[in-house]
Coordinates of N, CA and C and ligand atoms in Angstrom, one line a residue:
M2 N 109.8 138.3 240.0 CA 110.6 138.8 241.2 C 112.1 138.9 240.9
L3 N 112.7 140.0 241.2 CA 114.1 140.2 241.0 C 114.9 139.4 242.1
R4 N 115.9 138.6 241.6 CA 116.7 137.8 242.5 C 118.1 138.4 242.6
L5 N 118.5 138.7 243.8 CA 119.9 139.3 243.9 C 120.7 138.5 244.8
V6 N 122.0 138.4 244.5 CA 122.9 137.7 245.4 C 123.9 138.8 246.0
L7 N 123.9 138.9 247.3 CA 124.9 139.9 247.9 C 126.2 139.2 247.9
A8 N 127.2 139.9 247.4 CA 128.6 139.3 247.2 C 129.4 139.5 248.5
T9 N 128.9 138.9 249.6 CA 129.5 139.1 250.9 C 129.1 138.0 251.8
R10 N 130.0 137.7 252.8 CA 129.7 136.9 253.9 C 129.7 137.6 255.2
N11 N 129.9 139.0 255.1 CA 129.9 139.8 256.3 C 128.5 140.0 256.9
Q12 N 128.2 139.4 258.0 CA 126.9 139.3 258.6 C 126.3 140.7 258.8
G13 N 127.2 141.6 259.3 CA 126.8 143.0 259.6 C 126.2 143.7 258.3
K14 N 127.0 143.5 257.2 CA 126.5 144.1 256.0 C 125.2 143.5 255.5
I15 N 125.2 142.1 255.6 CA 124.0 141.4 255.1 C 122.7 141.9 255.8
E16 N 122.8 142.0 257.1 CA 121.6 142.5 257.9 C 121.2 143.9 257.5
E17 N 122.2 144.8 257.4 CA 121.9 146.2 257.1 C 121.3 146.3 255.7
I18 N 121.9 145.6 254.7 CA 121.3 145.7 253.3 C 119.9 145.1 253.3
R19 N 119.7 144.0 254.0 CA 118.3 143.4 254.0 C 117.3 144.4 254.6
A20 N 117.7 145.0 255.7 CA 116.8 146.0 256.4 C 116.6 147.2 255.5
L21 N 117.6 147.7 254.8 CA 117.5 148.8 254.0 C 116.6 148.5 252.8
L22 N 116.7 147.3 252.2 CA 115.9 146.9 251.0 C 114.5 146.8 251.4
K23 N 114.2 146.4 252.7 CA 112.8 146.3 253.1 C 112.1 147.6 253.0
G24 N 112.8 148.7 253.3 CA 112.2 150.0 253.3 C 112.1 150.6 251.9
E25 N 112.6 149.9 250.8 CA 112.5 150.4 249.5 C 111.4 149.7 248.7
E26 N 110.8 150.5 247.8 CA 109.8 150.0 246.9 C 110.5 149.5 245.7
I27 N 110.5 148.2 245.4 CA 111.1 147.8 244.1 C 110.0 147.0 243.4
R28 N 109.7 147.5 242.2 CA 108.6 146.9 241.5 C 108.8 145.4 241.3
G29 N 107.7 144.6 241.6 CA 107.8 143.2 241.4 C 108.4 142.5 242.6
G30 N 109.0 143.2 243.5 CA 109.6 142.6 244.7 C 111.1 142.1 244.5
V31 N 111.8 141.8 245.5 CA 113.2 141.4 245.4 C 113.4 140.2 246.4
E32 N 114.1 139.2 245.9 CA 114.5 138.1 246.7 C 116.0 138.2 246.9
I33 N 116.4 138.2 248.2 CA 117.8 138.5 248.5 C 118.5 137.2 249.0
H34 N 119.6 136.9 248.4 CA 120.5 135.8 248.9 C 121.8 136.4 249.2
S35 N 122.7 135.6 249.7 CA 124.1 136.1 250.0 C 125.0 134.9 249.7
L36 N 126.3 135.1 249.9 CA 127.3 134.1 249.7 C 127.1 132.9 250.7
K37 N 126.4 133.2 251.8 CA 126.1 132.1 252.7 C 125.3 131.1 252.1
D38 N 124.5 131.4 251.0 CA 123.7 130.4 250.3 C 124.5 129.8 249.2
Y39 N 125.7 130.2 249.0 CA 126.6 129.7 247.9 C 128.0 129.4 248.4
P40 N 128.0 128.3 249.3 CA 129.3 128.0 250.0 C 130.4 127.6 249.0
H41 N 130.1 127.2 247.7 CA 131.1 126.8 246.8 C 131.9 128.1 246.2
V42 N 131.3 129.3 246.4 CA 132.0 130.5 245.9 C 133.2 130.8 246.8
P43 N 134.4 130.7 246.3 CA 135.6 130.9 247.2 C 135.7 132.4 247.6
E44 N 136.6 132.6 248.6 CA 137.0 134.0 249.1 C 137.5 134.7 247.9
I45 N 137.1 135.9 247.7 CA 137.6 136.7 246.5 C 138.7 137.6 247.1
V46 N 139.8 137.6 246.4 CA 141.0 138.4 246.9 C 140.7 139.8 246.6
E47 N 140.7 140.7 247.6 CA 140.5 142.1 247.4 C 141.8 142.8 247.1
D48 N 142.3 142.8 245.9 CA 143.6 143.4 245.6 C 143.6 144.7 244.9
G49 N 142.4 145.4 244.9 CA 142.3 146.7 244.3 C 142.8 147.8 245.3
T50 N 143.1 148.9 244.7 CA 143.6 150.0 245.6 C 142.4 151.0 245.8
T51 N 141.3 150.8 245.2 CA 140.1 151.7 245.5 C 138.9 150.8 245.8
F52 N 137.9 151.5 246.5 CA 136.7 150.8 246.8 C 136.0 150.3 245.5
S53 N 136.0 151.2 244.5 CA 135.4 150.8 243.2 C 135.9 149.6 242.6
E54 N 137.3 149.5 242.6 CA 137.9 148.3 242.0 C 137.5 147.0 242.7
N55 N 137.5 147.1 244.0 CA 137.2 145.9 244.8 C 135.7 145.5 244.6
A56 N 134.8 146.5 244.7 CA 133.4 146.3 244.5 C 133.1 145.6 243.2
R57 N 133.7 146.2 242.1 CA 133.5 145.7 240.8 C 134.0 144.2 240.7
K58 N 135.1 143.9 241.2 CA 135.7 142.6 241.2 C 134.7 141.6 241.9
K59 N 134.3 142.0 243.1 CA 133.5 141.1 243.9 C 132.1 140.8 243.2
A60 N 131.5 141.9 242.7 CA 130.2 141.7 242.0 C 130.3 140.9 240.8
L61 N 131.3 141.2 239.9 CA 131.5 140.4 238.7 C 131.8 139.0 238.9
T62 N 132.7 138.7 239.9 CA 133.0 137.3 240.1 C 131.8 136.5 240.6
V63 N 131.0 137.1 241.5 CA 129.9 136.4 242.1 C 128.8 136.2 241.0
A64 N 128.6 137.2 240.2 CA 127.5 137.1 239.1 C 127.9 136.0 238.2
Q65 N 129.2 135.9 237.8 CA 129.7 134.9 236.9 C 129.6 133.5 237.5
L66 N 130.0 133.4 238.8 CA 130.0 132.0 239.5 C 128.6 131.5 239.9
T67 N 127.6 132.5 240.0 CA 126.3 132.0 240.5 C 125.3 132.1 239.3
G68 N 125.6 132.8 238.3 CA 124.6 133.0 237.2 C 123.5 134.0 237.6
Q69 N 123.7 134.7 238.7 CA 122.6 135.6 239.2 C 123.1 137.0 239.2
I70 N 122.2 138.0 239.2 CA 122.6 139.4 239.4 C 123.2 139.5 240.8
A71 N 124.4 140.2 240.9 CA 125.1 140.3 242.2 C 125.3 141.7 242.6
V72 N 125.2 142.0 243.9 CA 125.5 143.3 244.4 C 126.6 143.1 245.4
A73 N 127.7 143.9 245.2 CA 128.8 143.9 246.1 C 128.9 145.2 246.9
D74 N 129.4 145.2 248.1 CA 129.6 146.4 248.9 C 131.0 146.4 249.3
D75 N 131.8 147.4 248.8 CA 133.1 147.6 249.3 C 133.1 148.9 250.1
S76 N 133.5 148.8 251.3 CA 133.4 150.0 252.2 C 134.5 150.1 253.2
G77 N 134.6 151.2 253.9 CA 135.7 151.4 254.8 C 135.6 152.8 255.4
L78 N 136.6 153.0 256.3 CA 136.7 154.2 257.1 C 137.9 155.0 256.6
E79 N 137.7 156.3 256.3 CA 138.9 157.2 256.0 C 139.0 158.2 257.1
V80 N 140.2 158.2 257.7 CA 140.4 159.1 258.8 C 141.4 160.2 258.4
E81 N 140.9 161.5 258.5 CA 141.7 162.6 258.0 C 143.1 162.7 258.6
A82 N 143.2 162.5 259.9 CA 144.6 162.6 260.5 C 145.5 161.5 260.1
L83 N 145.0 160.5 259.4 CA 145.8 159.4 259.0 C 145.9 159.4 257.4
G84 N 145.6 160.6 256.8 CA 145.7 160.7 255.4 C 144.8 159.8 254.6
G85 N 143.6 159.4 255.2 CA 142.6 158.6 254.6 C 142.7 157.1 254.9
A86 N 143.7 156.7 255.7 CA 143.8 155.3 256.2 C 142.7 155.1 257.3
P87 N 142.3 153.9 257.5 CA 142.6 152.7 256.8 C 142.0 152.5 255.4
G88 N 141.0 153.2 255.0 CA 140.5 153.1 253.7 C 140.1 151.7 253.2
V89 N 140.7 151.3 252.1 CA 140.3 150.0 251.6 C 140.9 148.9 252.4
Y90 N 141.8 149.2 253.4 CA 142.3 148.2 254.2 C 141.6 148.1 255.6
S91 N 140.4 148.7 255.7 CA 139.7 148.8 257.0 C 139.5 147.5 257.7
A92 N 139.1 146.5 256.9 CA 138.8 145.2 257.5 C 140.0 144.5 258.0
R93 N 141.2 144.8 257.5 CA 142.5 144.1 257.9 C 143.5 145.1 258.4
F94 N 143.0 146.2 259.0 CA 143.9 147.3 259.5 C 145.0 146.7 260.5
A95 N 144.5 145.9 261.4 CA 145.5 145.3 262.4 C 146.0 144.0 261.9
G96 N 145.9 143.6 260.6 CA 146.4 142.4 260.1 C 145.3 141.5 259.5
E97 N 145.7 140.7 258.6 CA 144.8 139.8 257.9 C 144.0 139.0 258.9
G98 N 142.7 139.0 258.8 CA 141.8 138.3 259.7 C 141.6 138.9 261.1
A99 N 142.1 140.1 261.3 CA 142.0 140.7 262.6 C 140.6 141.0 262.9
P100 N 140.2 140.7 264.2 CA 138.8 141.0 264.6 C 138.6 142.5 264.7
D101 N 137.3 142.9 264.7 CA 137.0 144.3 264.8 C 137.7 145.0 266.0
S102 N 137.7 144.3 267.1 CA 138.2 144.9 268.3 C 139.7 145.3 268.1
A103 N 140.5 144.5 267.4 CA 141.9 144.8 267.2 C 142.0 146.0 266.3
N104 N 141.2 146.1 265.2 CA 141.2 147.2 264.3 C 140.9 148.5 265.1
I105 N 139.9 148.4 265.9 CA 139.5 149.6 266.7 C 140.7 150.0 267.7
K106 N 141.3 149.0 268.3 CA 142.3 149.3 269.3 C 143.5 150.0 268.5
K107 N 143.9 149.5 267.4 CA 144.9 150.2 266.6 C 144.6 151.6 266.2
L108 N 143.3 151.8 265.8 CA 142.9 153.1 265.4 C 143.0 154.1 266.6
L109 N 142.4 153.7 267.8 CA 142.4 154.6 268.9 C 143.8 154.9 269.4
E110 N 144.7 153.9 269.3 CA 146.1 154.2 269.7 C 146.8 155.2 268.8
L111 N 146.5 155.1 267.5 CA 147.1 156.0 266.5 C 146.6 157.5 266.7
L112 N 145.4 157.6 267.2 CA 144.7 158.9 267.3 C 144.9 159.4 268.8
R113 N 145.5 158.6 269.7 CA 145.6 159.0 271.1 C 146.1 160.4 271.2
D114 N 145.5 161.2 272.1 CA 145.8 162.6 272.4 C 145.3 163.6 271.4
L115 N 144.8 163.1 270.2 CA 144.3 164.1 269.3 C 142.9 164.6 269.8
P116 N 142.7 165.9 269.8 CA 141.4 166.5 270.2 C 140.3 166.2 269.2
P117 N 139.0 166.4 269.6 CA 137.9 166.0 268.7 C 138.0 166.7 267.3
E118 N 138.5 168.0 267.3 CA 138.5 168.7 266.0 C 139.5 168.2 265.1
K119 N 140.4 167.3 265.6 CA 141.3 166.7 264.6 C 141.0 165.2 264.4
R120 N 139.8 164.8 264.8 CA 139.5 163.3 264.7 C 138.4 163.1 263.6
G121 N 138.3 164.0 262.6 CA 137.3 163.9 261.5 C 137.6 162.6 260.7
A122 N 136.5 162.0 260.2 CA 136.6 160.8 259.4 C 135.3 160.7 258.5
R123 N 135.4 159.8 257.6 CA 134.2 159.5 256.8 C 134.1 158.0 256.5
F124 N 132.9 157.5 256.5 CA 132.7 156.1 256.0 C 132.3 156.3 254.6
V125 N 132.9 155.3 253.8 CA 132.6 155.3 252.3 C 132.0 153.9 252.0
C126 N 131.0 153.9 251.1 CA 130.5 152.6 250.6 C 130.3 152.7 249.1
V127 N 131.0 151.8 248.4 CA 130.8 151.7 246.9 C 130.0 150.4 246.7
M128 N 128.9 150.5 246.0 CA 128.2 149.3 245.7 C 128.3 149.1 244.2
A129 N 128.5 147.8 243.8 CA 128.5 147.4 242.4 C 127.4 146.4 242.1
L130 N 126.7 146.7 241.0 CA 125.7 145.7 240.5 C 126.2 145.1 239.3
A131 N 126.3 143.8 239.3 CA 126.8 143.1 238.1 C 125.9 142.0 237.6
T132 N 125.8 141.9 236.3 CA 125.0 140.9 235.7 C 125.9 139.7 235.2
P133 N 125.3 138.5 235.1 CA 126.2 137.4 234.7 C 126.9 137.6 233.3
D134 N 126.3 138.5 232.5 CA 127.0 138.7 231.2 C 128.0 139.8 231.2
G135 N 128.3 140.3 232.4 CA 129.5 141.2 232.6 C 129.2 142.7 232.6
E136 N 127.9 143.1 232.7 CA 127.6 144.5 232.8 C 127.8 144.9 234.3
V137 N 128.4 146.0 234.5 CA 128.6 146.5 235.9 C 128.2 148.0 236.0
S138 N 127.5 148.3 237.1 CA 127.2 149.7 237.4 C 127.7 149.9 238.9
L139 N 128.1 151.2 239.1 CA 128.7 151.5 240.5 C 127.9 152.7 241.1
V140 N 127.7 152.7 242.4 CA 127.1 153.9 243.1 C 128.0 154.0 244.4
E141 N 127.9 155.3 244.9 CA 128.7 155.5 246.1 C 128.0 156.3 247.1
G142 N 128.2 156.0 248.4 CA 127.6 156.8 249.5 C 128.7 157.1 250.5
E143 N 128.5 158.3 251.2 CA 129.5 158.6 252.3 C 128.8 159.2 253.5
C144 N 129.5 159.1 254.6 CA 128.9 159.7 255.9 C 130.0 160.2 256.7
H145 N 130.0 161.5 257.0 CA 131.1 162.2 257.7 C 130.8 162.1 259.2
G146 N 131.8 162.0 260.0 CA 131.7 161.9 261.5 C 133.0 162.2 262.2
V147 N 133.1 161.8 263.4 CA 134.3 162.0 264.2 C 134.6 160.7 265.0
I148 N 135.9 160.4 265.1 CA 136.3 159.2 265.9 C 136.3 159.5 267.4
A149 N 135.5 158.7 268.1 CA 135.4 158.9 269.6 C 136.8 158.6 270.3
M150 N 136.9 159.0 271.6 CA 138.1 158.8 272.3 C 138.2 157.3 272.8
E151 N 137.0 156.7 272.9 CA 137.0 155.3 273.4 C 135.7 154.6 272.8
E152 N 135.7 153.3 272.9 CA 134.5 152.6 272.4 C 133.3 152.9 273.1
Q153 N 132.2 153.1 272.4 CA 130.9 153.4 273.1 C 129.8 152.7 272.3
G154 N 129.0 151.8 273.0 CA 127.9 151.2 272.4 C 128.2 149.8 271.9
K155 N 127.1 149.0 271.7 CA 127.3 147.6 271.3 C 126.7 147.2 270.0
A156 N 125.8 148.0 269.4 CA 125.1 147.7 268.2 C 126.1 147.7 267.0
G157 N 125.6 147.1 265.8 CA 126.4 147.3 264.6 C 127.5 146.4 264.5
F158 N 128.5 146.8 263.7 CA 129.7 146.0 263.5 C 130.9 146.9 263.1
G159 N 132.1 146.3 262.9 CA 133.2 147.1 262.5 C 133.6 148.2 263.4
Y160 N 133.7 149.4 262.8 CA 134.1 150.6 263.6 C 132.9 151.4 264.2
D161 N 131.7 150.8 264.2 CA 130.6 151.5 264.7 C 130.7 152.0 266.1
P162 N 131.4 151.3 267.0 CA 131.5 151.8 268.4 C 132.4 153.0 268.6
V163 N 133.2 153.4 267.5 CA 134.0 154.6 267.6 C 133.7 155.7 266.6
F164 N 132.6 155.5 265.9 CA 132.2 156.5 264.8 C 131.0 157.3 265.4
I165 N 131.3 158.6 265.7 CA 130.3 159.5 266.2 C 129.6 160.1 265.0
A166 N 128.3 159.9 264.9 CA 127.5 160.3 263.7 C 127.3 161.8 263.7
P167 N 127.2 162.3 262.5 CA 127.0 163.8 262.4 C 125.7 164.2 263.0
G168 N 125.8 165.2 263.9 CA 124.5 165.8 264.5 C 123.9 165.0 265.6
Y169 N 124.5 163.9 266.0 CA 123.9 163.1 267.1 C 124.8 163.0 268.4
G170 N 126.1 163.2 268.2 CA 126.9 163.1 269.4 C 127.0 161.8 270.1
E171 N 126.6 160.8 269.4 CA 126.7 159.4 269.9 C 127.2 158.5 268.7
T172 N 127.8 157.4 269.1 CA 128.3 156.5 268.0 C 127.2 155.7 267.3
F173 N 127.5 155.2 266.2 CA 126.6 154.3 265.5 C 126.2 153.2 266.4
A174 N 127.1 152.7 267.1 CA 126.9 151.5 268.0 C 125.9 151.9 269.2
E175 N 125.9 153.2 269.5 CA 124.9 153.6 270.6 C 123.6 153.9 269.9
L176 N 123.6 154.5 268.7 CA 122.3 154.9 268.1 C 121.5 153.7 267.6
G177 N 122.2 152.7 267.2 CA 121.5 151.5 266.7 C 121.1 151.6 265.2
S178 N 120.5 150.5 264.7 CA 120.3 150.4 263.3 C 119.3 151.3 262.7
E179 N 118.3 151.7 263.6 CA 117.2 152.5 263.0 C 117.8 153.9 262.6
V180 N 118.6 154.5 263.4 CA 119.2 155.8 263.1 C 120.3 155.6 262.0
K181 N 121.1 154.6 262.3 CA 122.2 154.4 261.3 C 121.7 154.2 259.9
N182 N 120.6 153.4 259.8 CA 120.1 153.1 258.4 C 119.5 154.3 257.7
K183 N 119.3 155.4 258.5 CA 118.8 156.6 257.8 C 119.9 157.5 257.2
I184 N 121.1 157.4 257.9 CA 122.1 158.4 257.5 C 123.4 157.8 257.0
S185 N 123.5 156.4 257.1 CA 124.9 155.9 256.8 C 125.3 155.9 255.3
H186 N 126.6 155.7 255.1 CA 127.2 155.6 253.8 C 126.5 154.5 253.0
R187 N 126.1 153.4 253.7 CA 125.5 152.2 253.0 C 124.1 152.6 252.6
A188 N 123.4 153.3 253.5 CA 122.0 153.7 253.2 C 122.0 154.6 252.0
C189 N 122.9 155.5 251.9 CA 123.0 156.5 250.8 C 123.3 155.7 249.5
A190 N 124.3 154.8 249.6 CA 124.6 154.1 248.3 C 123.5 153.2 247.9
L191 N 122.8 152.6 248.9 CA 121.7 151.6 248.5 C 120.5 152.4 247.9
S192 N 120.3 153.6 248.4 CA 119.1 154.3 247.8 C 119.4 154.6 246.4
K193 N 120.7 154.9 246.1 CA 121.0 155.2 244.7 C 120.9 153.9 243.9
L194 N 121.3 152.8 244.5 CA 121.3 151.5 243.8 C 119.8 151.1 243.5
C195 N 118.9 151.4 244.4 CA 117.5 151.1 244.1 C 117.0 151.9 243.0
R196 N 117.4 153.1 242.9 CA 116.9 153.9 241.7 C 117.5 153.4 240.4
L197 N 118.7 152.9 240.5 CA 119.3 152.3 239.3 C 118.6 151.0 239.0
L198 N 118.2 150.2 240.0 CA 117.5 148.9 239.7 C 116.1 149.2 239.1
E199 N 115.5 150.3 239.5 CA 114.2 150.6 238.9 C 114.4 150.9 237.4
S200 N 115.4 151.7 237.1 CA 115.6 152.1 235.7 C 116.0 150.9 234.9
L201 N 116.7 149.9 235.5 CA 117.1 148.7 234.8 C 116.0 147.6 234.7
A202 N 115.0 147.7 235.6 CA 114.0 146.7 235.8 C 113.5 146.1 234.5
P203 N 113.2 146.9 233.5 CA 112.6 146.3 232.3 C 113.6 145.4 231.6
L204 N 114.9 145.5 231.9 CA 115.9 144.6 231.2 C 115.9 143.2 231.9
F205 N 115.5 143.1 233.1 CA 115.6 141.8 233.8 C 114.5 140.8 233.5
Ligands
LIG305 P1 133.1 141.4 252.2 O1 134.3 141.9 251.4 O2 132.9 139.9 252.1 O3 131.9 142.2 251.8 P2 134.6 142.7 254.4 O4 134.3 142.8 255.8 O5 135.9 142.1 253.9 O6 133.4 141.8 253.7 P3 135.2 145.2 253.1 O7 136.4 144.7 252.5 O8 134.3 146.1 252.3 O9 134.3 144.0 253.7 O10 135.7 146.0 254.4 C1 134.8 146.8 255.1 C2 135.3 147.1 256.5 O11 135.1 148.5 256.7 C3 134.5 146.3 257.5 O12 135.1 145.1 257.8 C4 134.5 147.3 258.7 O13 135.6 147.2 259.4 C5 134.5 148.7 258.0 N1 133.1 149.2 257.8 C6 132.4 149.3 256.6 N2 131.2 149.7 256.8 C7 131.1 149.8 258.1 C8 130.0 150.2 258.9 O14 128.8 150.5 258.4 N3 130.2 150.3 260.2 C9 131.4 150.0 260.8 N4 132.4 149.6 260.1 C10 132.3 149.5 258.7

């Protein structure tokens, strides 16, 4: 059985990746752990300027510190009217350690008065797969949408209450995980990652 450590302590990501992997056929099965099972692994400083740099660093560090194959997810929201911000700074848009509610508040204030056609955005997710001997592979997924005028819905995490999904007219937080996991940036990246895992399986 393939054993993977998710290089994150973000509960929203862990739940989504677990649910997504359940729907995938991986030969021999997969056992999923996360940094919650490895409390000795310190916080990894995300000092990259791209999702790829941060994903690579998180996956490599965790693979080396745990001796296991690691999967990192670096993701964020790029808003057209803000020139792609908050981007890699999505988790700390309103300051280091800021809660999701503060990040959303800042975003809505910056976009106040902009009509729906000027509120285009996309979620991006780069996933890195790293082995303890330092091999890294990267995959990417994206999902285009529109930023709502106010928070709507309770499901999910992060910016889900203000991200109106393409073709649905409701936010990810209203639609819930079943719909989100069919169309999200993370679902797209993870399906590519699973194909990569299949092709690498003989090596593990
Ligand atoms: P780890 O680095 O430990 O994985 P993190 O929360 O710091 O956790 P990131 O640096 O990748 O993760 O920041 C991602 C942020 O982007 C996340 O905190 C959310 O604010 C936002 N985000 C990413 N994917 C999202 C999604 O599916 N729904 C809503 N917000 C999302």
